[in-house]
Each structure stands twice: as structure tokens, then as C-alpha cells.
């Protein structure tokens, strides 16, 4: 077996040697941004979208990513080779870097880029066949007035609290509401429901992370199916009376949800619309993995923008 190689501090090192300073503000304050990315058949899925989201998250936190998008892309492909993985989950982090105990980012001159490449099975295979169980968490999603949830930052505490609620209730995932009580998203996935062949998902203004898988699914619905797609606010009641519910995310892909708060959704089995979308999504992955078009981003300069 190949030993895992992790990129940290400008070089590839073994898992054992991949260490971070206790003074890194990523450790002290969760000050940093990240992306969860997938590779299929040696090709990174929607890398440009991930790098753009990373750039946006960094810009909105006044974090300058010290490497260009082109360099990050090169490193990710190099990491796949070094780890001898074709199908992999890639975690790309940019922490604020080493500073002192005060939270002022100005004391951290050198942001730290970390790339971890591994296999990841978020949910057991059985959940894809039979459907996932979830609960509606008491913990609300971060209020967009307080912290912009479209920033994919290393602060996941409210999602973690919701995950703990799910754990306590013995189910794999929790659905989080926004401050107004509308369905927002899961701890690490976006939410969709289907009613009478209309697919509905909360709008970004609900306070969600704008998922790259969510965007791919919306694109599939528009281009490949006769279903309607609607971005609108909805309450948990609409989930309970839906024909189907599914979650989307880079790690989870598309996963059917068949039981929420112990209440069966639709027939209680994965629905036909979800299954059709799963089929199209697999097709999309295959076609993008075999596409001759280079996935390379056009950007050249440093991808961080200093706003302040
Ligand atoms: N919402 C949250 C809170 C997430 O952490 C994620 C996964 N990164 C998603 C949604 C899904 O986003 P994506 O499809 O880009 O992985």
C-alpha cells in the first residue's frame, strides 16, 4: 500500500509528518477556508467551481491564498499521482497561518495551504440502496446576518452541534433550519424534495452553502429531465408530505432520504425521481472524466484578493 502523502508547508510529506503549529489561527480560531473536492477516474470534478468558491471564501475573509489557481490545480493532480488514487476525496485547506494568541489576522503573515487526498465513504452503501434517515436539528444554521454561510470556512461548530443531535438520535444526518424556521441544509449537504414531479430546494438566500453538487443537480434537471425545478423557501412540514427527499454534496453525491424524524417520506423507499437524477449524475461524472477538454483554470494570478 502506498503511504499517504499530504501537502503542507510547501512540500509533500507522510501522514505522520504532516503537522501544524498550535499557533496557526486555523487551530486557535478555526480561521481558514476549505474545499471538499472529488476526483473520478483521475479527473477532478468541477475543479474550477471549487477553486472559485475557495477564492471567494478567501476574499470575503481577507485571506490571501499564496498560490495561484493554476498551481493549486497542478498540486491536486500531483497529489492524486503521489497517492496513486484515481477516485478520491480531496480536502484543500488554507489556514490563516501561524501567529500569536491574539485573534488579529495581521499577526499571521503566511497562510498555510494543506492538501489531503484520501478515500472517503461518507454514508454506508446500504443508505444509498434503502435511503438515509435524518432528523430535524434543534440547532439552527448560522444566521446570514451574523456570518455569511456561503463562506466555506473552517468554522463548522453549529453544523457539528447538529451532527451531535443526529448521533444522539442514532441517525446519520441532521437537517438544519434557518433562524426563521425554514429548511436550510444539512450538516454537510444541500436538501431537495420532490412533490408532483417538481423538485424544490432552498434558495441561497435561505442561508445555505451554494453547493457545487446542488448546482450540478439543478443543471441536470433543467437539461436532461422533464421535471420542474424551483428554488424556494419551505418548512419541515413540506418535507414530511413530500413524495421524495434527497441530499446532495461532494462526498455524499445524491443520496435518497426515506425517514425524517422517524416519519417515512413518500413510500418510505428511494423514489423514481431521485433514482433518475442519480443515473444522470453518474453519467455526468463519466462524461466529464472522459472529456478531452482540459479542466485547467484560465486564471493565472494569485487567487486571493485582499479586501481590507
Ligand atoms: N452545505 C454544507 C454546509 C456543506 O458543508 C456542504 C459540503 N461541502 C454542502 C452543503 C454541499 O456542497 P458541495 O456540493 O459543494 O459539496
mmCIF file of C-alpha atoms and ligand atoms in Angstrom:
data_model
loop_
_atom_site.group_PDB
_atom_site.id
_atom_site.type_symbol
_atom_site.label_atom_id
_atom_site.label_comp_id
_atom_site.label_asym_id
_atom_site.label_seq_id
_atom_site.Cartn_x
_atom_site.Cartn_y
_atom_site.Cartn_z
ATOM 1 C CA UNK A 1 0.000 0.000 0.000
ATOM 2 C CA UNK A 2 1.265 3.495 -0.845
ATOM 3 C CA UNK A 3 1.891 5.706 2.137
ATOM 4 C CA UNK A 4 -0.402 8.731 2.222
ATOM 5 C CA UNK A 5 1.252 11.950 1.094
ATOM 6 C CA UNK A 6 -0.035 15.256 2.358
ATOM 7 C CA UNK A 7 0.889 18.707 1.080
ATOM 8 C CA UNK A 8 1.730 21.105 3.893
ATOM 9 C CA UNK A 9 4.178 23.961 4.262
ATOM 10 C CA UNK A 10 5.120 23.785 0.599
ATOM 11 C CA UNK A 11 6.006 20.101 0.438
ATOM 12 C CA UNK A 12 4.599 16.588 0.265
ATOM 13 C CA UNK A 13 5.150 14.685 3.497
ATOM 14 C CA UNK A 14 3.932 11.463 5.093
ATOM 15 C CA UNK A 15 0.759 11.472 7.179
ATOM 16 C CA UNK A 16 2.881 11.151 10.328
ATOM 17 C CA UNK A 17 4.973 14.186 9.423
ATOM 18 C CA UNK A 18 2.012 16.375 8.390
ATOM 19 C CA UNK A 19 1.975 18.645 11.449
ATOM 20 C CA UNK A 20 0.586 22.100 12.044
ATOM 21 C CA UNK A 21 1.646 24.728 14.595
ATOM 22 C CA UNK A 22 -0.557 25.158 17.670
ATOM 23 C CA UNK A 23 -0.235 28.891 16.908
ATOM 24 C CA UNK A 24 -1.850 28.509 13.484
ATOM 25 C CA UNK A 25 -5.073 30.521 13.648
ATOM 26 C CA UNK A 26 -6.804 27.659 11.892
ATOM 27 C CA UNK A 27 -6.224 25.695 15.100
ATOM 28 C CA UNK A 28 -6.758 28.588 17.526
ATOM 29 C CA UNK A 29 -9.854 30.128 15.935
ATOM 30 C CA UNK A 30 -10.965 27.981 13.007
ATOM 31 C CA UNK A 31 -9.649 30.847 10.900
ATOM 32 C CA UNK A 32 -9.301 29.498 7.405
ATOM 33 C CA UNK A 33 -11.259 28.335 4.381
ATOM 34 C CA UNK A 34 -11.539 24.982 2.677
ATOM 35 C CA UNK A 35 -12.985 22.877 -0.102
ATOM 36 C CA UNK A 36 -14.040 19.237 -0.296
ATOM 37 C CA UNK A 37 -13.413 18.053 -3.851
ATOM 38 C CA UNK A 38 -13.804 14.723 -5.677
ATOM 39 C CA UNK A 39 -11.775 13.014 -8.351
ATOM 40 C CA UNK A 40 -13.284 10.331 -10.549
ATOM 41 C CA UNK A 41 -11.145 8.233 -12.868
ATOM 42 C CA UNK A 42 -8.187 10.538 -12.315
ATOM 43 C CA UNK A 43 -10.133 13.706 -13.254
ATOM 44 C CA UNK A 44 -11.173 16.272 -10.697
ATOM 45 C CA UNK A 45 -14.901 17.004 -10.815
ATOM 46 C CA UNK A 46 -15.754 20.683 -11.327
ATOM 47 C CA UNK A 47 -12.382 21.881 -10.075
ATOM 48 C CA UNK A 48 -12.871 25.382 -11.448
ATOM 49 C CA UNK A 49 -16.060 25.790 -9.424
ATOM 50 C CA UNK A 50 -14.289 24.603 -6.270
ATOM 51 C CA UNK A 51 -11.319 26.904 -6.826
ATOM 52 C CA UNK A 52 -13.645 29.846 -7.490
ATOM 53 C CA UNK A 53 -15.592 29.132 -4.306
ATOM 54 C CA UNK A 54 -12.319 28.873 -2.371
ATOM 55 C CA UNK A 55 -11.184 32.154 -3.835
ATOM 56 C CA UNK A 56 -14.481 33.798 -2.903
ATOM 57 C CA UNK A 57 -14.381 32.404 0.655
ATOM 58 C CA UNK A 58 -10.798 33.659 0.999
ATOM 59 C CA UNK A 59 -11.599 37.089 -0.427
ATOM 60 C CA UNK A 60 -14.541 37.508 1.939
ATOM 61 C CA UNK A 61 -12.276 36.722 4.885
ATOM 62 C CA UNK A 62 -9.412 38.933 3.633
ATOM 63 C CA UNK A 63 -7.206 35.880 3.285
ATOM 64 C CA UNK A 64 -4.645 35.880 0.513
ATOM 65 C CA UNK A 65 -4.100 32.417 -0.916
ATOM 66 C CA UNK A 66 -0.353 32.268 -1.529
ATOM 67 C CA UNK A 67 -0.639 30.003 -4.581
ATOM 68 C CA UNK A 68 -2.280 30.626 -7.920
ATOM 69 C CA UNK A 69 -5.286 28.590 -9.018
ATOM 70 C CA UNK A 70 -3.118 27.022 -11.733
ATOM 71 C CA UNK A 71 -0.562 25.956 -9.101
ATOM 72 C CA UNK A 72 -3.285 24.545 -6.828
ATOM 73 C CA UNK A 73 -4.654 22.568 -9.747
ATOM 74 C CA UNK A 74 -1.188 21.231 -10.524
ATOM 75 C CA UNK A 75 -0.656 20.249 -6.904
ATOM 76 C CA UNK A 76 -4.006 18.433 -6.713
ATOM 77 C CA UNK A 77 -3.186 16.365 -9.813
ATOM 78 C CA UNK A 78 0.309 15.739 -8.467
ATOM 79 C CA UNK A 79 -1.245 14.613 -5.174
ATOM 80 C CA UNK A 80 -3.506 12.139 -6.965
ATOM 81 C CA UNK A 81 -0.424 10.658 -8.631
ATOM 82 C CA UNK A 82 1.657 10.606 -5.458
ATOM 83 C CA UNK A 83 -1.160 8.893 -3.590
ATOM 84 C CA UNK A 84 -1.869 6.595 -6.537
ATOM 85 C CA UNK A 85 -5.549 7.399 -6.451
ATOM 86 C CA UNK A 86 -7.929 7.805 -9.387
ATOM 87 C CA UNK A 87 -11.123 8.040 -7.348
ATOM 88 C CA UNK A 88 -10.534 10.168 -4.312
ATOM 89 C CA UNK A 89 -11.754 12.827 -1.950
ATOM 90 C CA UNK A 90 -9.539 15.898 -1.845
ATOM 91 C CA UNK A 91 -9.527 18.278 1.112
ATOM 92 C CA UNK A 92 -7.954 21.608 0.255
ATOM 93 C CA UNK A 93 -7.471 23.978 3.186
ATOM 94 C CA UNK A 94 -5.991 27.408 3.519
ATOM 95 C CA UNK A 95 -5.494 28.358 7.145
ATOM 96 C CA UNK A 96 -4.641 31.878 8.283
ATOM 97 C CA UNK A 97 -1.212 30.549 9.277
ATOM 98 C CA UNK A 98 0.982 30.851 12.317
ATOM 99 C CA UNK A 99 0.563 33.930 14.521
ATOM 100 C CA UNK A 100 0.224 34.560 18.223
ATOM 101 C CA UNK A 101 -2.600 34.092 20.708
ATOM 102 C CA UNK A 102 -4.465 37.242 19.696
ATOM 103 C CA UNK A 103 -7.075 36.782 17.007
ATOM 104 C CA UNK A 104 -5.904 39.666 14.808
ATOM 105 C CA UNK A 105 -5.130 38.055 11.432
ATOM 106 C CA UNK A 106 -2.435 40.672 10.805
ATOM 107 C CA UNK A 107 -0.108 38.688 13.087
ATOM 108 C CA UNK A 108 -0.243 35.745 10.650
ATOM 109 C CA UNK A 109 1.983 36.645 7.706
ATOM 110 C CA UNK A 110 1.950 33.284 5.941
ATOM 111 C CA UNK A 111 -1.279 31.407 5.182
ATOM 112 C CA UNK A 112 -0.843 27.655 5.167
ATOM 113 C CA UNK A 113 -2.041 25.587 2.195
ATOM 114 C CA UNK A 114 -2.819 21.955 3.016
ATOM 115 C CA UNK A 115 -3.953 19.250 0.618
ATOM 116 C CA UNK A 116 -5.132 15.876 1.894
ATOM 117 C CA UNK A 117 -6.097 13.193 -0.607
ATOM 118 C CA UNK A 118 -7.836 10.075 0.581
ATOM 119 C CA UNK A 119 -10.733 7.694 0.076
ATOM 120 C CA UNK A 120 -13.951 8.745 1.738
ATOM 121 C CA UNK A 121 -17.211 6.881 2.201
ATOM 122 C CA UNK A 122 -19.468 9.353 3.954
ATOM 123 C CA UNK A 123 -22.503 7.111 4.289
ATOM 124 C CA UNK A 124 -22.663 3.303 4.117
ATOM 125 C CA UNK A 125 -23.679 1.764 0.778
ATOM 126 C CA UNK A 126 -26.913 0.492 2.361
ATOM 127 C CA UNK A 127 -28.135 4.091 2.793
ATOM 128 C CA UNK A 128 -27.895 4.641 -0.981
ATOM 129 C CA UNK A 129 -29.918 1.489 -1.667
ATOM 130 C CA UNK A 130 -32.501 1.822 1.087
ATOM 131 C CA UNK A 131 -32.463 5.528 1.876
ATOM 132 C CA UNK A 132 -30.934 7.632 4.598
ATOM 133 C CA UNK A 133 -32.550 8.515 7.907
ATOM 134 C CA UNK A 134 -32.342 12.051 9.227
ATOM 135 C CA UNK A 135 -33.683 14.288 11.959
ATOM 136 C CA UNK A 136 -34.569 17.960 12.029
ATOM 137 C CA UNK A 137 -31.989 19.505 14.356
ATOM 138 C CA UNK A 138 -32.789 21.991 17.101
ATOM 139 C CA UNK A 139 -29.505 23.739 16.272
ATOM 140 C CA UNK A 140 -30.198 26.389 13.663
ATOM 141 C CA UNK A 141 -27.915 27.160 10.717
ATOM 142 C CA UNK A 142 -25.763 30.258 11.132
ATOM 143 C CA UNK A 143 -27.810 33.399 10.650
ATOM 144 C CA UNK A 144 -26.656 35.031 7.388
ATOM 145 C CA UNK A 145 -26.919 38.409 9.126
ATOM 146 C CA UNK A 146 -24.208 37.270 11.531
ATOM 147 C CA UNK A 147 -21.967 35.181 9.285
ATOM 148 C CA UNK A 148 -22.301 34.639 5.551
ATOM 149 C CA UNK A 149 -22.934 30.862 5.195
ATOM 150 C CA UNK A 150 -21.718 30.949 1.604
ATOM 151 C CA UNK A 151 -18.197 31.357 3.012
ATOM 152 C CA UNK A 152 -16.864 27.827 3.353
ATOM 153 C CA UNK A 153 -14.830 28.489 6.447
ATOM 154 C CA UNK A 154 -13.177 26.180 8.942
ATOM 155 C CA UNK A 155 -15.846 27.178 11.492
ATOM 156 C CA UNK A 156 -18.342 24.308 11.435
ATOM 157 C CA UNK A 157 -19.401 24.385 15.058
ATOM 158 C CA UNK A 158 -23.133 24.834 14.560
ATOM 159 C CA UNK A 159 -23.121 22.038 11.965
ATOM 160 C CA UNK A 160 -21.169 19.872 14.409
ATOM 161 C CA UNK A 161 -23.752 20.541 17.122
ATOM 162 C CA UNK A 162 -26.467 19.428 14.710
ATOM 163 C CA UNK A 163 -24.435 16.319 13.830
ATOM 164 C CA UNK A 164 -24.214 15.506 17.548
ATOM 165 C CA UNK A 165 -28.017 15.728 17.712
ATOM 166 C CA UNK A 166 -28.214 13.245 14.830
ATOM 167 C CA UNK A 167 -25.723 10.955 16.592
ATOM 168 C CA UNK A 168 -27.788 11.088 19.794
ATOM 169 C CA UNK A 169 -30.858 10.049 17.858
ATOM 170 C CA UNK A 170 -28.967 7.268 16.101
ATOM 171 C CA UNK A 171 -29.293 8.601 12.545
ATOM 172 C CA UNK A 172 -26.545 9.626 10.119
ATOM 173 C CA UNK A 173 -27.623 13.171 9.233
ATOM 174 C CA UNK A 174 -29.447 16.230 10.555
ATOM 175 C CA UNK A 175 -31.430 18.832 8.640
ATOM 176 C CA UNK A 176 -30.895 22.368 9.874
ATOM 177 C CA UNK A 177 -33.448 25.173 9.733
ATOM 178 C CA UNK A 178 -32.586 28.827 9.383
ATOM 179 C CA UNK A 179 -33.400 31.390 12.063
ATOM 180 C CA UNK A 180 -36.896 31.851 10.591
ATOM 181 C CA UNK A 181 -37.691 28.135 10.754
ATOM 182 C CA UNK A 182 -37.366 27.387 7.037
ATOM 183 C CA UNK A 183 -35.428 24.347 5.888
ATOM 184 C CA UNK A 184 -31.852 25.366 5.145
ATOM 185 C CA UNK A 185 -29.451 22.468 4.594
ATOM 186 C CA UNK A 186 -27.835 19.510 6.316
ATOM 187 C CA UNK A 187 -24.634 19.492 8.330
ATOM 188 C CA UNK A 188 -22.643 18.890 5.158
ATOM 189 C CA UNK A 189 -25.147 18.574 2.305
ATOM 190 C CA UNK A 190 -27.866 20.510 0.499
ATOM 191 C CA UNK A 191 -31.527 19.447 0.680
ATOM 192 C CA UNK A 192 -34.076 18.823 -2.084
ATOM 193 C CA UNK A 193 -37.629 17.499 -2.055
ATOM 194 C CA UNK A 194 -39.890 16.299 -4.847
ATOM 195 C CA UNK A 195 -43.652 16.827 -4.996
ATOM 196 C CA UNK A 196 -45.710 16.019 -8.094
ATOM 197 C CA UNK A 197 -42.566 15.967 -10.285
ATOM 198 C CA UNK A 198 -41.494 19.424 -9.117
ATOM 199 C CA UNK A 199 -38.073 19.421 -7.466
ATOM 200 C CA UNK A 200 -37.658 22.067 -4.787
ATOM 201 C CA UNK A 201 -34.542 23.289 -2.978
ATOM 202 C CA UNK A 202 -33.983 26.291 -0.701
ATOM 203 C CA UNK A 203 -32.550 29.402 -2.391
ATOM 204 C CA UNK A 204 -29.086 30.644 -1.450
ATOM 205 C CA UNK A 205 -30.829 33.466 0.455
ATOM 206 C CA UNK A 206 -32.149 30.841 2.920
ATOM 207 C CA UNK A 207 -28.613 30.810 4.317
ATOM 208 C CA UNK A 208 -27.134 27.761 2.596
ATOM 209 C CA UNK A 209 -23.728 26.962 1.240
ATOM 210 C CA UNK A 210 -24.067 27.149 -2.538
ATOM 211 C CA UNK A 211 -23.222 23.513 -3.173
ATOM 212 C CA UNK A 212 -21.397 22.514 -6.322
ATOM 213 C CA UNK A 213 -23.318 19.227 -6.406
ATOM 214 C CA UNK A 214 -26.548 21.227 -5.910
ATOM 215 C CA UNK A 215 -25.650 23.310 -8.969
ATOM 216 C CA UNK A 216 -24.882 20.171 -10.994
ATOM 217 C CA UNK A 217 -28.237 18.638 -10.000
ATOM 218 C CA UNK A 218 -30.155 21.805 -10.926
ATOM 219 C CA UNK A 219 -28.333 21.809 -14.279
ATOM 220 C CA UNK A 220 -29.220 18.127 -14.838
ATOM 221 C CA UNK A 221 -32.900 18.738 -14.033
ATOM 222 C CA UNK A 222 -33.041 21.648 -16.480
ATOM 223 C CA UNK A 223 -31.101 19.980 -19.286
ATOM 224 C CA UNK A 224 -31.876 16.282 -19.016
ATOM 225 C CA UNK A 225 -35.299 15.809 -17.449
ATOM 226 C CA UNK A 226 -38.899 16.937 -17.757
ATOM 227 C CA UNK A 227 -39.123 17.746 -14.045
ATOM 228 C CA UNK A 228 -39.581 21.315 -12.917
ATOM 229 C CA UNK A 229 -37.027 22.869 -10.556
ATOM 230 C CA UNK A 230 -37.893 25.557 -8.063
ATOM 231 C CA UNK A 231 -35.694 27.378 -5.574
ATOM 232 C CA UNK A 232 -37.994 28.418 -2.778
ATOM 233 C CA UNK A 233 -38.301 28.557 0.980
ATOM 234 C CA UNK A 234 -40.188 25.712 2.630
ATOM 235 C CA UNK A 235 -40.961 24.397 6.079
ATOM 236 C CA UNK A 236 -40.243 20.956 7.584
ATOM 237 C CA UNK A 237 -43.952 20.116 7.012
ATOM 238 C CA UNK A 238 -43.360 20.227 3.275
ATOM 239 C CA UNK A 239 -40.593 17.658 3.677
ATOM 240 C CA UNK A 240 -42.901 15.361 5.659
ATOM 241 C CA UNK A 241 -45.548 15.498 2.932
ATOM 242 C CA UNK A 242 -43.074 15.245 0.021
ATOM 243 C CA UNK A 243 -43.027 12.365 -2.449
ATOM 244 C CA UNK A 244 -39.236 12.171 -2.173
ATOM 245 C CA UNK A 245 -36.372 13.863 -0.363
ATOM 246 C CA UNK A 246 -32.692 13.702 -1.224
ATOM 247 C CA UNK A 247 -29.460 15.334 -0.137
ATOM 248 C CA UNK A 248 -26.558 16.418 -2.342
ATOM 249 C CA UNK A 249 -22.889 17.011 -1.590
ATOM 250 C CA UNK A 250 -19.432 16.349 -2.953
ATOM 251 C CA UNK A 251 -18.838 13.473 -0.551
ATOM 252 C CA UNK A 252 -22.433 12.138 -0.436
ATOM 253 C CA UNK A 253 -23.212 12.793 -4.146
ATOM 254 C CA UNK A 254 -27.015 12.286 -4.356
ATOM 255 C CA UNK A 255 -28.488 10.273 -1.517
ATOM 256 C CA UNK A 256 -32.175 9.408 -1.051
ATOM 257 C CA UNK A 257 -33.749 10.206 2.316
ATOM 258 C CA UNK A 258 -36.592 7.970 3.388
ATOM 259 C CA UNK A 259 -37.195 8.719 7.055
ATOM 260 C CA UNK A 260 -37.160 12.113 8.779
ATOM 261 C CA UNK A 261 -37.917 12.352 12.499
ATOM 262 C CA UNK A 262 -38.984 8.685 12.199
ATOM 263 C CA UNK A 263 -41.670 9.668 9.647
ATOM 264 C CA UNK A 264 -41.466 7.849 6.305
ATOM 265 C CA UNK A 265 -41.125 10.067 3.245
ATOM 266 C CA UNK A 266 -43.369 9.080 0.314
ATOM 267 C CA UNK A 267 -43.442 5.295 0.054
ATOM 268 C CA UNK A 268 -40.575 5.024 2.532
ATOM 269 C CA UNK A 269 -38.260 3.793 -0.236
ATOM 270 C CA UNK A 270 -35.923 5.730 -2.596
ATOM 271 C CA UNK A 271 -38.127 7.387 -5.233
ATOM 272 C CA UNK A 272 -38.065 7.266 -9.011
ATOM 273 C CA UNK A 273 -37.134 10.931 -9.495
ATOM 274 C CA UNK A 274 -34.148 10.633 -7.144
ATOM 275 C CA UNK A 275 -33.042 7.446 -8.884
ATOM 276 C CA UNK A 276 -33.299 9.083 -12.288
ATOM 277 C CA UNK A 277 -31.201 12.016 -11.071
ATOM 278 C CA UNK A 278 -28.609 9.622 -9.619
ATOM 279 C CA UNK A 279 -28.375 7.990 -13.064
ATOM 280 C CA UNK A 280 -27.873 11.340 -14.795
ATOM 281 C CA UNK A 281 -25.325 12.415 -12.196
ATOM 282 C CA UNK A 282 -23.277 9.246 -12.765
ATOM 283 C CA UNK A 283 -23.434 9.931 -16.497
ATOM 284 C CA UNK A 284 -22.256 13.499 -15.955
ATOM 285 C CA UNK A 285 -19.311 12.331 -13.844
ATOM 286 C CA UNK A 286 -18.389 9.802 -16.517
ATOM 287 C CA UNK A 287 -18.633 12.266 -19.371
ATOM 288 C CA UNK A 288 -16.603 14.930 -17.547
ATOM 289 C CA UNK A 289 -13.991 12.352 -16.502
ATOM 290 C CA UNK A 290 -13.523 11.201 -20.076
ATOM 291 C CA UNK A 291 -13.754 14.655 -21.621
ATOM 292 C CA UNK A 292 -10.676 15.701 -23.587
ATOM 293 C CA UNK A 293 -11.237 19.281 -22.573
ATOM 294 C CA UNK A 294 -8.539 20.239 -20.043
ATOM 295 C CA UNK A 295 -10.079 21.051 -16.659
ATOM 296 C CA UNK A 296 -7.413 23.660 -16.211
ATOM 297 C CA UNK A 297 -8.495 27.061 -14.885
ATOM 298 C CA UNK A 298 -7.778 30.095 -17.028
ATOM 299 C CA UNK A 299 -6.778 32.244 -14.086
ATOM 300 C CA UNK A 300 -3.112 32.909 -13.650
ATOM 301 C CA UNK A 301 -2.545 35.459 -10.872
ATOM 302 C CA UNK A 302 -2.665 34.804 -7.139
ATOM 303 C CA UNK A 303 -6.247 33.837 -6.392
ATOM 304 C CA UNK A 304 -6.598 35.688 -3.126
ATOM 305 C CA UNK A 305 -7.840 39.257 -3.035
ATOM 306 C CA UNK A 306 -7.163 41.446 -0.083
ATOM 307 C CA UNK A 307 -10.321 43.358 0.684
ATOM 308 C CA UNK A 308 -9.222 45.374 3.671
HETATM 309 N N1 LIG B 1 -23.743 22.501 2.800
HETATM 310 C C1 LIG B 1 -22.717 22.412 3.662
HETATM 311 C C2 LIG B 1 -22.819 23.065 4.990
HETATM 312 C C3 LIG B 1 -21.548 21.725 3.296
HETATM 313 O O1 LIG B 1 -20.527 21.641 4.131
HETATM 314 C C4 LIG B 1 -21.502 21.096 2.028
HETATM 315 C C5 LIG B 1 -20.316 20.260 1.637
HETATM 316 N N2 LIG B 1 -19.186 20.980 1.457
HETATM 317 C C6 LIG B 1 -22.596 21.224 1.169
HETATM 318 C C7 LIG B 1 -23.700 21.929 1.597
HETATM 319 C C8 LIG B 1 -22.571 20.615 -0.202
HETATM 320 O O2 LIG B 1 -21.726 21.337 -1.046
HETATM 321 P P1 LIG B 1 -20.928 20.658 -2.251
HETATM 322 O O3 LIG B 1 -21.939 20.035 -3.130
HETATM 323 O O4 LIG B 1 -20.197 21.772 -2.888
HETATM 324 O O5 LIG B 1 -20.024 19.644 -1.649
#
